[in-house]
Short mmCIF file of C-alpha atoms in Angstrom, two decimals:
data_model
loop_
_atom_site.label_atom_id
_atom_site.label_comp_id
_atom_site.label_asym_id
_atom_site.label_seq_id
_atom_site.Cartn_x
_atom_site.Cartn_y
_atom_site.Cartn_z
CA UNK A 1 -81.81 -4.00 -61.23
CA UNK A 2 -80.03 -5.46 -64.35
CA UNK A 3 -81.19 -7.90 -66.57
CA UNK A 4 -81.85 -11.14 -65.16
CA UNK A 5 -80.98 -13.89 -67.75
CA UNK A 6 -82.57 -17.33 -67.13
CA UNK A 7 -80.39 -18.71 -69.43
CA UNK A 8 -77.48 -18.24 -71.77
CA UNK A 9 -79.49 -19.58 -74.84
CA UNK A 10 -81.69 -16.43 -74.34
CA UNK A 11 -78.50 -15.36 -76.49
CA UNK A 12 -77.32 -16.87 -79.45
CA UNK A 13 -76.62 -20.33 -79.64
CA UNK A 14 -74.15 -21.51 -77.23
CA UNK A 15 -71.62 -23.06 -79.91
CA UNK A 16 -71.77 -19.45 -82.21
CA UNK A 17 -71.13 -17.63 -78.71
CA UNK A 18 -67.76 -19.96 -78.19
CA UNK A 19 -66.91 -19.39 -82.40
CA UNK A 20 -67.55 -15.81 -82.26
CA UNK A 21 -65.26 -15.54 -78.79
CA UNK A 22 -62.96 -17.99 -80.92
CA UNK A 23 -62.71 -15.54 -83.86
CA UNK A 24 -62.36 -12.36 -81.99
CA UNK A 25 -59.33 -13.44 -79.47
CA UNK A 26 -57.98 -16.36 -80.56
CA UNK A 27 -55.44 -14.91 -82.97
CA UNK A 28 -55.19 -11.79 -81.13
CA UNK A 29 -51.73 -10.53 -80.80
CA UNK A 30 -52.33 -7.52 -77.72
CA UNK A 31 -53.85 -7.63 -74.73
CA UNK A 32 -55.63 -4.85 -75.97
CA UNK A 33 -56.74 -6.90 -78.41
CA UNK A 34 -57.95 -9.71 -76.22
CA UNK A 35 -60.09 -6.83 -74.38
CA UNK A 36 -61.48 -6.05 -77.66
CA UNK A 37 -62.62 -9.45 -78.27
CA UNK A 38 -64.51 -9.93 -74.95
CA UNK A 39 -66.25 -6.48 -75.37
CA UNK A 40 -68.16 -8.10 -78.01
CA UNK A 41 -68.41 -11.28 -76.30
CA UNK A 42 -72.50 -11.30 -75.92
CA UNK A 43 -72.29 -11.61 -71.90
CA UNK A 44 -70.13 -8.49 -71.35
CA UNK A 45 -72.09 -6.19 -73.78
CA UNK A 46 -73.59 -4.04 -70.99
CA UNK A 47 -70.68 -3.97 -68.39
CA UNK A 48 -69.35 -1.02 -66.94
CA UNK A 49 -65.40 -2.21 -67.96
CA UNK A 50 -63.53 -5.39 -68.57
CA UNK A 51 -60.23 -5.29 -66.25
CA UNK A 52 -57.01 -7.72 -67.33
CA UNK A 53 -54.03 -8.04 -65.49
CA UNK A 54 -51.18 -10.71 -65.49
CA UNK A 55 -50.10 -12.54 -62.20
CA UNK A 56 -46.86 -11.80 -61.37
CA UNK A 57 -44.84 -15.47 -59.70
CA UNK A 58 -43.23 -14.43 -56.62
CA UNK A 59 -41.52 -17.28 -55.00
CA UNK A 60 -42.28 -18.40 -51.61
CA UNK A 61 -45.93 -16.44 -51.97
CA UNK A 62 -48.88 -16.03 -53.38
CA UNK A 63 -48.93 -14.53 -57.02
CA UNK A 64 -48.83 -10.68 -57.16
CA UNK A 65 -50.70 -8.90 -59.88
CA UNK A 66 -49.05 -6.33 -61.55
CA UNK A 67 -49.52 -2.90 -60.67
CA UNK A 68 -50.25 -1.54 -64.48
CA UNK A 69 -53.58 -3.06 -65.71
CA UNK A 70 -55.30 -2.52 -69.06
CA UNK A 71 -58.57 -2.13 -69.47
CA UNK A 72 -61.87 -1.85 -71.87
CA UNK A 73 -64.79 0.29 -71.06
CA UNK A 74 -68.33 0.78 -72.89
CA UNK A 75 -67.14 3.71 -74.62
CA UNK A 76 -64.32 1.68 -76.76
CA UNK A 77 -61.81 2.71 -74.92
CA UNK A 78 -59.01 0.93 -74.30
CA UNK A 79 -55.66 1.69 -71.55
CA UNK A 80 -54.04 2.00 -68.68
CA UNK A 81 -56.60 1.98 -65.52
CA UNK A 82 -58.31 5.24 -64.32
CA UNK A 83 -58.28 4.10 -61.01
CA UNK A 84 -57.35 0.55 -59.37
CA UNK A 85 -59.05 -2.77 -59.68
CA UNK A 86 -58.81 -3.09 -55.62
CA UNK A 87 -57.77 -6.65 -54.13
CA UNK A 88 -55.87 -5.64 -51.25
CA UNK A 89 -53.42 -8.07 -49.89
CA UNK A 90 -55.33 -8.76 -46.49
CA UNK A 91 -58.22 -9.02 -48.32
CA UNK A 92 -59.70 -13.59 -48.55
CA UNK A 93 -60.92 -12.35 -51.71
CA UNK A 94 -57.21 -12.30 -52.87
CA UNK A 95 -56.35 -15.30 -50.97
CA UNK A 96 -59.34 -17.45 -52.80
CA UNK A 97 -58.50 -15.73 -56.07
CA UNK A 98 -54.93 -15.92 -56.19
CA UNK A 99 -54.54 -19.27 -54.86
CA UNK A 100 -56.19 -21.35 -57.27
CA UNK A 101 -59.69 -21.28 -56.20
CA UNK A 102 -62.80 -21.29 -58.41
CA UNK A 103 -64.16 -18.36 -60.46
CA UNK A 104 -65.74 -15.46 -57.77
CA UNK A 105 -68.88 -14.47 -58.95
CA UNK A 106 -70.50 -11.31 -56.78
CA UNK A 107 -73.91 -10.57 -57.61
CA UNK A 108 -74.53 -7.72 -55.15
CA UNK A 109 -71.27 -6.24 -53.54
CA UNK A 110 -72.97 -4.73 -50.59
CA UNK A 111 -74.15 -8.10 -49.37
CA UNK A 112 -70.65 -10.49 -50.54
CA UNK A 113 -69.07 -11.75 -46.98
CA UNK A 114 -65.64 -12.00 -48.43
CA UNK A 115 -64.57 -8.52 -49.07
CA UNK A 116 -62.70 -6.66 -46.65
CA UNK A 117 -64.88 -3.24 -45.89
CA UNK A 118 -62.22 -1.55 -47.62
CA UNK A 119 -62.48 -3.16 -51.10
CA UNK A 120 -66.45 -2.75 -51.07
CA UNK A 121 -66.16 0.85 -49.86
CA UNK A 122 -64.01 0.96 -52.93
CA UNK A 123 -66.33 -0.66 -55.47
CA UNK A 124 -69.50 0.97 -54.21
CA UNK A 125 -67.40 4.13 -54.40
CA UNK A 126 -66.51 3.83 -58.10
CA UNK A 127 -70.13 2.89 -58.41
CA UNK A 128 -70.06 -1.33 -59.52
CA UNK A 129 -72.59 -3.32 -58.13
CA UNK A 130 -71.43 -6.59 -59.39
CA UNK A 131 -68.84 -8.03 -60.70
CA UNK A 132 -66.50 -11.54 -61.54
CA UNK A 133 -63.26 -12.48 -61.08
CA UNK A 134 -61.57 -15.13 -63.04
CA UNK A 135 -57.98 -16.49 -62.33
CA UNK A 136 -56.76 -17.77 -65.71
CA UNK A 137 -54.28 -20.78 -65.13
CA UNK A 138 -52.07 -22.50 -68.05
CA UNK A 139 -51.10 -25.92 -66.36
CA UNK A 140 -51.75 -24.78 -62.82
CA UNK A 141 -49.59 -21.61 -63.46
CA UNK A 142 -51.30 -18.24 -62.84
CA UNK A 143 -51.29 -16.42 -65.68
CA UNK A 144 -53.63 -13.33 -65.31
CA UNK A 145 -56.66 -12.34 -63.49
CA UNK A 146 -59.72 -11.48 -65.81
CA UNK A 147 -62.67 -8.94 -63.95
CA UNK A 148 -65.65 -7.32 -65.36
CA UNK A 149 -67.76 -5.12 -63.94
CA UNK A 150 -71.33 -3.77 -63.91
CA UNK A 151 -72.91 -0.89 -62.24
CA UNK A 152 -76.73 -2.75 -61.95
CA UNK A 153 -76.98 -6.02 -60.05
CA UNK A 154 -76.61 -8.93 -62.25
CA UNK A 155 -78.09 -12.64 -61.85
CA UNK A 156 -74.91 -14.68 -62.70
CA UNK A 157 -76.95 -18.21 -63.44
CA UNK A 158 -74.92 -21.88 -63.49
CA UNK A 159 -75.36 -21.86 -67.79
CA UNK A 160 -73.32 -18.27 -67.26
CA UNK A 161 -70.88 -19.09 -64.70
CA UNK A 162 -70.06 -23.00 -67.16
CA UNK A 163 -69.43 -20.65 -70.25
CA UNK A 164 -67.43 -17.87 -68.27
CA UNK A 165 -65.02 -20.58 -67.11
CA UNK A 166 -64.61 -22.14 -70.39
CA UNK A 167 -63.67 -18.34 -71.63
CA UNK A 168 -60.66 -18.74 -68.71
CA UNK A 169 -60.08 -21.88 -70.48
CA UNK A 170 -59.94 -20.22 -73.84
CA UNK A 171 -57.65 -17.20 -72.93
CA UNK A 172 -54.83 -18.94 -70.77
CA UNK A 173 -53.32 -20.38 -74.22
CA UNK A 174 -53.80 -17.11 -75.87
CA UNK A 175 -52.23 -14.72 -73.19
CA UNK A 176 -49.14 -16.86 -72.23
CA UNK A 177 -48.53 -16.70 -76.16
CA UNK A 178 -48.83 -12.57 -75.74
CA UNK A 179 -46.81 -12.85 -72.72
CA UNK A 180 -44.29 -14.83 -74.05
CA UNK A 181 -43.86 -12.74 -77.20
CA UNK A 182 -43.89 -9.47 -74.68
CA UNK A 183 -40.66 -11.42 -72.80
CA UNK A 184 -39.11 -12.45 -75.51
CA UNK A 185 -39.16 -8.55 -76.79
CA UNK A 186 -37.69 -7.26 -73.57
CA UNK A 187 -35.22 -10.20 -73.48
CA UNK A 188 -34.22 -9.20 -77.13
CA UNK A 189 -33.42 -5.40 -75.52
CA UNK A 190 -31.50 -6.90 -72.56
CA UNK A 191 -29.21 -9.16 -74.55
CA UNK A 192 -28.54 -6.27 -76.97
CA UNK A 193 -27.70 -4.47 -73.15
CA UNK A 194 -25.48 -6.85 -72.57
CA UNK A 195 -23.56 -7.30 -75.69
CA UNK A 196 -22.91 -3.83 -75.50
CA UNK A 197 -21.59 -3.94 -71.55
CA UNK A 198 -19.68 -7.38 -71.72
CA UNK A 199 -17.20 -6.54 -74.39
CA UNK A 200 -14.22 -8.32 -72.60
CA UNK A 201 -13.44 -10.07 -76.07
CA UNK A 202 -14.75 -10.66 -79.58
CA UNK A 203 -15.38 -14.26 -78.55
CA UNK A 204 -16.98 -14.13 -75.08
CA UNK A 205 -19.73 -12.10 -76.71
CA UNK A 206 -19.67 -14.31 -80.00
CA UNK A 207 -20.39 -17.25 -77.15
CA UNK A 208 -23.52 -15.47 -75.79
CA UNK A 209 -24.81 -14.15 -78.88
CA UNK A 210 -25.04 -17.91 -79.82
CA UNK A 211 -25.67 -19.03 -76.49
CA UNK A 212 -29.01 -16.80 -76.44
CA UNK A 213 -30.09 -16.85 -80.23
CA UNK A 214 -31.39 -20.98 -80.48
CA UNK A 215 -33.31 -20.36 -77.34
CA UNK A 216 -34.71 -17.45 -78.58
CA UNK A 217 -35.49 -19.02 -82.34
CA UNK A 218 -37.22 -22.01 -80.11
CA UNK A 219 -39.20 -18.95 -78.13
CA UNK A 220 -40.23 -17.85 -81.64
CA UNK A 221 -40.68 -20.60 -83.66
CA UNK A 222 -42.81 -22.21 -81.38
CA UNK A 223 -45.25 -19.17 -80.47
CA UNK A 224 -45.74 -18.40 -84.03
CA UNK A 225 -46.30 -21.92 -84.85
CA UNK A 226 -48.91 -21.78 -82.01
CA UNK A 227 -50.09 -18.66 -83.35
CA UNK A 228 -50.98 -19.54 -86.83
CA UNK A 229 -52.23 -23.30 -86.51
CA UNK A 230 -53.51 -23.58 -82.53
CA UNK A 231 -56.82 -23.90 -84.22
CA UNK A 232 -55.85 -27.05 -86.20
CA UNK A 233 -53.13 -28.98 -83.11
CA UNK A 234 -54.62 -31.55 -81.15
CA UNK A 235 -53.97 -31.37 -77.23
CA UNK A 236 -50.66 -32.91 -77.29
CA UNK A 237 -49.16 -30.90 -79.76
CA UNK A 238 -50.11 -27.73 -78.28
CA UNK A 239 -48.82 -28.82 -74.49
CA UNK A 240 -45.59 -30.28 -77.02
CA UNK A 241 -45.28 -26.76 -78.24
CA UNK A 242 -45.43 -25.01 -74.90
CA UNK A 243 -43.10 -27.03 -73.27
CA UNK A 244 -40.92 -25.65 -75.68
CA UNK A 245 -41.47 -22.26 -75.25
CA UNK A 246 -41.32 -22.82 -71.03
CA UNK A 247 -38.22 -25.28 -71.40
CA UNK A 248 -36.43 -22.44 -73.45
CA UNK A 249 -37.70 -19.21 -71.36
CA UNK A 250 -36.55 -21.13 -68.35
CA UNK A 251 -33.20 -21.87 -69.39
CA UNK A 252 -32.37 -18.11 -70.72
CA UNK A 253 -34.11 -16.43 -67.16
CA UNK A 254 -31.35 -18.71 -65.82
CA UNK A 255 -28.42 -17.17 -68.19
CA UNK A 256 -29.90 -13.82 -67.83
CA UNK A 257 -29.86 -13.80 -63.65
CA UNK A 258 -26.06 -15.42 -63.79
CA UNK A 259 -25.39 -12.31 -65.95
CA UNK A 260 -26.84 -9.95 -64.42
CA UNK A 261 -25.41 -11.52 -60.56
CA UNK A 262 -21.65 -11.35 -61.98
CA UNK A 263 -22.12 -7.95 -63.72
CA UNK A 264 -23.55 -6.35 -59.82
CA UNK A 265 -20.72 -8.47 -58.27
CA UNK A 266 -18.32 -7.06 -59.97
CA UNK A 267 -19.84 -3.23 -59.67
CA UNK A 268 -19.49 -3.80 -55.93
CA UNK A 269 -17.27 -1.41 -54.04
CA UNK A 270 -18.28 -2.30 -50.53
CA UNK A 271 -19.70 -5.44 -48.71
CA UNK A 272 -21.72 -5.58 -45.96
CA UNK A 273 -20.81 -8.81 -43.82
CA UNK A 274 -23.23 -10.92 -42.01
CA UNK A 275 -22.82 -14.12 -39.40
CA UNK A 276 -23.96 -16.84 -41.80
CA UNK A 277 -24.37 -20.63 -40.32
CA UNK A 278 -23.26 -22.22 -43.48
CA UNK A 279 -24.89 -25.59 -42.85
CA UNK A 280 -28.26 -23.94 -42.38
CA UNK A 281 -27.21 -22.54 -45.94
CA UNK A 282 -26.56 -25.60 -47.39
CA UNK A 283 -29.78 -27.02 -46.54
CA UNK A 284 -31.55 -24.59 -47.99
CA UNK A 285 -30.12 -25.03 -50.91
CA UNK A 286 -30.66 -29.21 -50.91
CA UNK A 287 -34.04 -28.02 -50.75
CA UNK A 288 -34.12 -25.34 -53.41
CA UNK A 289 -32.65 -27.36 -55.45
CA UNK A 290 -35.03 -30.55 -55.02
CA UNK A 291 -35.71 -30.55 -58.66
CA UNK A 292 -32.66 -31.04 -60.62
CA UNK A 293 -31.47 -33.23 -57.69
CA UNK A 294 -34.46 -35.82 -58.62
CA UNK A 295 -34.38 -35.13 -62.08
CA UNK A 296 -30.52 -36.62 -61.79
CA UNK A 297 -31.52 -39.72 -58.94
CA UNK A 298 -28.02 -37.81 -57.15
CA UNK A 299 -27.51 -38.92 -53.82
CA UNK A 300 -26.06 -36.15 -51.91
CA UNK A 301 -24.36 -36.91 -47.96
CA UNK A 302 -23.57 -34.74 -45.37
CA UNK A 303 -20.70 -35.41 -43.53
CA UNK A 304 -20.85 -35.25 -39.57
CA UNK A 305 -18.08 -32.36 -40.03
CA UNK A 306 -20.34 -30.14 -40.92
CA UNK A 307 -22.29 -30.15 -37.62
CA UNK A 308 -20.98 -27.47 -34.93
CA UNK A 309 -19.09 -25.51 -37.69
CA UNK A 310 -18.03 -22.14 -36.25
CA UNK A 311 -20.09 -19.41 -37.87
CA UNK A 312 -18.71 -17.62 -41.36
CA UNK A 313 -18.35 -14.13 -42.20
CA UNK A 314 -20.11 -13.13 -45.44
CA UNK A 315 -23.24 -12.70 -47.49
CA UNK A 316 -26.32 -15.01 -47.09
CA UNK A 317 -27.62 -14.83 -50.84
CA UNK A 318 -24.02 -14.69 -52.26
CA UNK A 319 -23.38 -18.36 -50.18
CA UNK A 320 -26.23 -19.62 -51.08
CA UNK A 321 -25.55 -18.89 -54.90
CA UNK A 322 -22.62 -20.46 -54.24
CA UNK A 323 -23.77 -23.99 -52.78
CA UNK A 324 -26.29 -23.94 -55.27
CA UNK A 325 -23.88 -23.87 -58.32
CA UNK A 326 -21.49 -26.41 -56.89
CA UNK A 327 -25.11 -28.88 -56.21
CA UNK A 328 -26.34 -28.12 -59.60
CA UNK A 329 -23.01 -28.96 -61.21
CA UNK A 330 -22.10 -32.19 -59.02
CA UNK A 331 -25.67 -33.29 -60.41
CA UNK A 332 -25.10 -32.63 -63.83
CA UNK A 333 -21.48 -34.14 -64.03
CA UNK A 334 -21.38 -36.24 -61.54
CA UNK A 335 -21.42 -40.68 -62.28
CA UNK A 336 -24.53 -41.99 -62.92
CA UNK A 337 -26.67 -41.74 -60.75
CA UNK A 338 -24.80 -39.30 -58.73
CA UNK A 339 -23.13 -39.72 -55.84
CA UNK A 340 -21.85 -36.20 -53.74
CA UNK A 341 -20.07 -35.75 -50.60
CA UNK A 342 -20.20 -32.49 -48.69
CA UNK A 343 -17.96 -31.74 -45.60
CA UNK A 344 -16.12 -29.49 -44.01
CA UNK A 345 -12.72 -28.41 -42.08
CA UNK A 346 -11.26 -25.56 -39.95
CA UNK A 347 -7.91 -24.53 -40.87
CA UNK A 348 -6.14 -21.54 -39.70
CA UNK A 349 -8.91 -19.38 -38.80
CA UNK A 350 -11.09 -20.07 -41.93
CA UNK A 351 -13.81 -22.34 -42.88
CA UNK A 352 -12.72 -24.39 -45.45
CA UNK A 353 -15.72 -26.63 -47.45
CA UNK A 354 -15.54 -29.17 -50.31
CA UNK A 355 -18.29 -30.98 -52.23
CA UNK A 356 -16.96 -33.97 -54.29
CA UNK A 357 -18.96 -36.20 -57.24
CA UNK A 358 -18.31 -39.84 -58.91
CA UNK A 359 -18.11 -38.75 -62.22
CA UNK A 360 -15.43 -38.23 -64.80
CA UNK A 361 -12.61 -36.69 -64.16
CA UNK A 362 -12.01 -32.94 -65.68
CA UNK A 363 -8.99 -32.81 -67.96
CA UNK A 364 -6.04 -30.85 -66.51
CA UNK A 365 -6.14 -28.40 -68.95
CA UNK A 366 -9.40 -27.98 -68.54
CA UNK A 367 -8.56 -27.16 -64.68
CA UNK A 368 -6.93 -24.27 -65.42
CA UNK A 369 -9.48 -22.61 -67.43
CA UNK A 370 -12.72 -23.75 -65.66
CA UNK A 371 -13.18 -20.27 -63.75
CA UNK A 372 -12.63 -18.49 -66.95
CA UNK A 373 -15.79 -16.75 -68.49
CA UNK A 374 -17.57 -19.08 -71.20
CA UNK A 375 -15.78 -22.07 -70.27
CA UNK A 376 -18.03 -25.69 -70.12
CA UNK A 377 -17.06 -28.89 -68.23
CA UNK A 378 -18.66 -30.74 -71.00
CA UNK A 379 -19.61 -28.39 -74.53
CA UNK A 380 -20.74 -31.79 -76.22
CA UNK A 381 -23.77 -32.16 -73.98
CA UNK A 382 -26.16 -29.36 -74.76
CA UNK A 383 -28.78 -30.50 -72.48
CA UNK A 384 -26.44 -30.68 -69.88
CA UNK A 385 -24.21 -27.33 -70.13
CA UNK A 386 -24.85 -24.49 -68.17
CA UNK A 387 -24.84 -20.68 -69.11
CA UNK A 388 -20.86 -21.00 -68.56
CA UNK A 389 -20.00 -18.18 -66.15
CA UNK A 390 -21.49 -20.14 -62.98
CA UNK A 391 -18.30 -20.90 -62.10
CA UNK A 392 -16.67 -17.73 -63.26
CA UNK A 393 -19.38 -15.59 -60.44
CA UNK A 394 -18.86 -18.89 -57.92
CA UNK A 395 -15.36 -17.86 -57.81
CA UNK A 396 -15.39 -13.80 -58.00
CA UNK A 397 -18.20 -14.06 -54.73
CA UNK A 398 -15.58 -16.29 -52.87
CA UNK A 399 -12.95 -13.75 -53.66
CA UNK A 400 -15.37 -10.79 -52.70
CA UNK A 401 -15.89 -12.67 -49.70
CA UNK A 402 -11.96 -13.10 -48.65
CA UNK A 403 -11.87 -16.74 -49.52
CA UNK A 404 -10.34 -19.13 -52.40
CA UNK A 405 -11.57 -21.69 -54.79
CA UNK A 406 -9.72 -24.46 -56.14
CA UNK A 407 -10.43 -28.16 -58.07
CA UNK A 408 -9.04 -31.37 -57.94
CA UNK A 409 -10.05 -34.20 -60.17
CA UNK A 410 -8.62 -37.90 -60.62
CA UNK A 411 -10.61 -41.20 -62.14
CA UNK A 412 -12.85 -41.69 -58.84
CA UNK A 413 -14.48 -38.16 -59.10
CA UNK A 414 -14.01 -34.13 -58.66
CA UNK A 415 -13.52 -31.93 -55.30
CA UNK A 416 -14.40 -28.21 -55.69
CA UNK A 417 -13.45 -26.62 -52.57
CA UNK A 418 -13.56 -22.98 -50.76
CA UNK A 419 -12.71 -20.90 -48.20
CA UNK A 420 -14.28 -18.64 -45.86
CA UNK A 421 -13.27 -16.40 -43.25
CA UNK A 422 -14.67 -17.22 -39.92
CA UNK A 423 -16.82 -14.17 -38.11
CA UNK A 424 -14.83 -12.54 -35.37
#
């Protein structure tokens, strides 16, 4: 049997436990160096291995964690696993773990309910006895899930469990920083990618060069600002900061998946066509798009011609990319608050849809450029301007997909509207 503690002041003092866990990980840079820091955190000094390994967001589901894990073992040791932390996916341990639920303490794997016979054949096989997992949340986001691991039985008392949790509370500002500054490195390799690959003209890529660097210098400034002085911000300055860093990260993920849709669009030879009931589409994407719908008040109505609609002929994602652009930008530029129309008609054999706002109406020469790369309804509002190709990929899908796109625009509002074969 391990060593029973009956309390956590049989070690240090409580408050130099939290400054010496402060000291060792709170400027750390690496995960590895995080895992350094909580080898010589006074609880985990006679565990088998301390396992970290970020949460991966998969939409619709429950977090994933990501396959490559890092680790820290007695011997100093620091790297890839030698084997695999084990929370299968039918496993409730997963389920309570990965959905938000308190810390999971196990004591004695043999007798712990929860795990599938699987995962404790695996444990027992590797030789742990107990063990703790920790989900590690920044503002209800998973961020990563910490485990360590002993091969005696351990007594895991309420002082232990209060100051393990406030470790979780400790790391989740420390690893999004590392994770951020690991995304912003591989989004600093992709945007060189693409500057090499979308070479059209000298000033499409001067555009997205510029587009991409004041996010980026947000991304940066902020982190290191965090970095350096976290110790020093009060609560509202740190959660000020981070916004930053998730408002800016958001907006180039968006820019980067536009890219990257247009650039596979337009490397596709051949299409494989589906039966697609548009209005079921549209929905979806009302629903999808909940957020930026509220953050706008826009009232959005469905007109009755959109019920019974014969069914189209094309690709579900590649519609629904489309209805979500054409929602997102009759929020953005529509009156205030505004107001969009959706309907729909059947001319000569093809489906033929339009979405109209209340708001301004788009200069004519602007018309005739809108579908050209790089080219914003509105460049003078930042926080309302878009990557500038949505419109650009709306338009090559519809053409992938045998239809047209056109625009109308007067003083009472704007009409985009589209075409689409009907299935045979």
């Amino acid at each position: 049997m391990g060593t029973e503690y009956a309390s956590i002041f049989d070690y240090p003092p409580f408050s130099s436990m939290v400054f010496s866990l402060l000291r060792h990980i709170i400027k750390a840079e690496t995960v590895e160096a995080v895992l350094e820091g909580l080898s010589e955190f006074p609880l985990n000094h006679d565990c088998l291995c301390i396992d970290l390994r970020r949460c991966v967001i998969d939409v619709g589901a429950l977090p994933k964690l990501e396959p490559q894990a890092f680790w820290h073992n007695q011997n100093n040791e620091n790297g890839p696993w030698p084997f695999t932390v084990n929370i299968d996916d039918e496993s409730l341990a997963k389920i309570w773990i990965m959905s938000g639920g308190p810390p999971m303490f196990v004591e004695d794997i043999a007798e712990f309910g929860v795990f599938t016979d699987a995962s404790r054949d695996f444990y027992q096989k590797q030789g742990v006895a107990s063990l703790y997992h920790i989900l590690i949340q920044r503002y209800g986001k998973p961020i990563a899930v910490l485990t360590v691991m002993w091969r005696e039985q351990q007594k895991f008392s309420n002082e232990y469990r209060a100051v393990i949790e406030f470790t979780g509370w400790i790391l989740a500002p420390v690893l999004e920083n590392i994770y951020v500054h690991s995304e912003n490195q591989d989004l600093r390799r992709l945007i060189d990618e693409l500057e090499r690959k979308l070479n059209d003209t000298e000033a499409a890529i001067n555009a997205m060069a510029h587009d991409l660097k004041q996010p980026i210098a947000t991304i940066i400034s902020s982190a290191d600002f965090l970095r350096n002085y976290i110790d020093k911000m009060s609560k509202d300055q740190i959660i000020q900061k981070a916004t930053y860093i998730s408002s800016a990260s958001m907006g180039m993920s968006d820019w980067i998946t536009s890219i990257l849709l247009l650039a596979s669009v337009r490397s596709d030879i051949y299409t494989i066509y589906d039966t697609i009931d548009v209005k079921a589409v549209i929905l979806n994407a009302i629903t999808s798009m909940q957020p930026i719908i509220q953050l706008f008040a826009a009232n959005i109505q469905l007109d009755p011609s959109l019920d019974n609609l014969p069914l189209a002929q094309g690709q579900y994602s590649w519609i629904e990319h489309i209805w979500t652009n054409l929602i997102s930008n009759a929020c953005k530029y529509g009156g205030t608050p505004p107001l969009i129309s959706i309907s729909a008609e059947t001319p000569d054999r093809s489906l033929r849809f339009s979405i109209t706002n209340n708001g301004p109406a788009i200069p004519e020469e602007k018309r005739v450029q809108i579908f050209e790369p790089f080219t914003r309804l509105h460049d003078e509002d930042r926080q309302r301007s878009g990557t500038g190709i949505g419109l650009t990929t709306v338009k090559l899908l519809i053409e992938k997909l045998h239809g047209e796109i056109g625009v109308e625009s007067n003083a009472n509002g704007t009409t985009f509207w589209f075409s689409l074969p009907i299935a045979t």
